[in-house]
Coordinates of C-alpha atoms in Angstrom, one line a residue:
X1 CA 12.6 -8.8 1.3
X2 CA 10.7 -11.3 -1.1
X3 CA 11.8 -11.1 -4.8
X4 CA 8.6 -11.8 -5.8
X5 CA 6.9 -8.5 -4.3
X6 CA 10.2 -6.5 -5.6
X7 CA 9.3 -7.6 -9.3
X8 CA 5.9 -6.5 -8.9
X9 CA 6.8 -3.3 -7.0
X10 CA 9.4 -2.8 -9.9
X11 CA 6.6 -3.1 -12.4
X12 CA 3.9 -1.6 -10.7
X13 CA 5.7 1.7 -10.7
X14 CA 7.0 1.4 -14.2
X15 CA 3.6 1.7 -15.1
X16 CA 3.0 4.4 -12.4
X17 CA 6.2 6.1 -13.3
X18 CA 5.1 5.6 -17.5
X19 CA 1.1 6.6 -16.1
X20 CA 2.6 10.2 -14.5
X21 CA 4.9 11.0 -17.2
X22 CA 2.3 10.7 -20.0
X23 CA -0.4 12.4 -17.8
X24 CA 2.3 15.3 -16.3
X25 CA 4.1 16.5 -19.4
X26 CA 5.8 19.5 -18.0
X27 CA 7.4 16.0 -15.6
X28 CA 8.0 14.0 -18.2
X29 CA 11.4 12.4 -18.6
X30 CA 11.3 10.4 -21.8
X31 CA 9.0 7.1 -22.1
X32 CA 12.1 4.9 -21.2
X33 CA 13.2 7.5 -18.5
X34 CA 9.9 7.5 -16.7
X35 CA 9.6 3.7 -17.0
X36 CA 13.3 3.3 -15.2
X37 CA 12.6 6.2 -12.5
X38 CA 9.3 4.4 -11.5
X39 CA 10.8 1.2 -11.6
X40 CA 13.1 2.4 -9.0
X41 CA 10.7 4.3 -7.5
X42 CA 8.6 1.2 -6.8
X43 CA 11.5 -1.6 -5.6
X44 CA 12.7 0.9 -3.4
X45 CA 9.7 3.1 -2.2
X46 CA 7.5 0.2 -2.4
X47 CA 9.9 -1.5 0.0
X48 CA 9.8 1.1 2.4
X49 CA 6.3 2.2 1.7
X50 CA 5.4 -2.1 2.3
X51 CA 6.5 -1.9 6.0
X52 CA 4.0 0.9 6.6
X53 CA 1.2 0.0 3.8
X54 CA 2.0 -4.2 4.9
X55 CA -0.3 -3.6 7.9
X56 CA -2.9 -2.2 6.3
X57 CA -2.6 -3.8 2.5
X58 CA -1.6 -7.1 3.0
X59 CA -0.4 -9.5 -0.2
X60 CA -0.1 -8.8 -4.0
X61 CA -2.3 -5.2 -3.9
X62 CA -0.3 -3.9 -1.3
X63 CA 2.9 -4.6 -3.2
X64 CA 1.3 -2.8 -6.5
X65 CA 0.0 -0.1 -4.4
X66 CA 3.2 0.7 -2.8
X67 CA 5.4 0.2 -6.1
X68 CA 2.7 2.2 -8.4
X69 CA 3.3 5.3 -5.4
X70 CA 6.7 5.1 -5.4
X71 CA 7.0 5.3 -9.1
X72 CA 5.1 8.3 -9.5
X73 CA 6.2 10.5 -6.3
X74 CA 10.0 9.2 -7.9
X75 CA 9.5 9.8 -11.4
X76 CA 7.6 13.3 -10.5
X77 CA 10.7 14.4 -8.2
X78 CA 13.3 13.7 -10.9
X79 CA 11.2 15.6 -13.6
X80 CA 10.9 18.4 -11.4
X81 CA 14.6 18.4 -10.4
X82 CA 15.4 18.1 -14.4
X83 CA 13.1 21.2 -15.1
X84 CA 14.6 23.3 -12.2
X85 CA 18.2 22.7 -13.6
X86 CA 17.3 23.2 -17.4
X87 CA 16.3 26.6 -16.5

């Protein structure tokens, strides 16, 4: 694990988790909540998603691809779990 791809992961799904939440309103957590679920979304997806994605997207796109996905499928799965147990 390379800190340097993490940060960009981190980032990249910030933006993706950020990107989702303003495009999926019924999803949305909050600005700052989307922003922290895609961050995490992206080290940690983007980690695992890298080992798969690392053959195929190699360097700096692979890690924004892979942390920009993992922010959105993470940020989309937390709004949905907040709207299942507000009802």
């Amino acid at each position: 694990m390379d800190l340097t791809s993490l940060l960009v992961q981190a980032v990249s799904g910030a933006v993706g988790g950020s990107a989702v939440g303003a495009a999926a309103k019924n999803y949305s957590l909050s600005p700052i909540g989307n922003a922290i679920a895609g961050a995490v979304g992206g080290g940690v997806l983007g980690q695992l998603m890298g080992n798969f994605a690392g053959q195929m997207i190699e360097g700096w796109v692979g890690d924004i691809v892979g942390g920009g996905v993992g922010g959105i499928v993470l940020t989309l799965i937390a709004g949905l779990i907040r709207n299942m147990t507000a009802k």
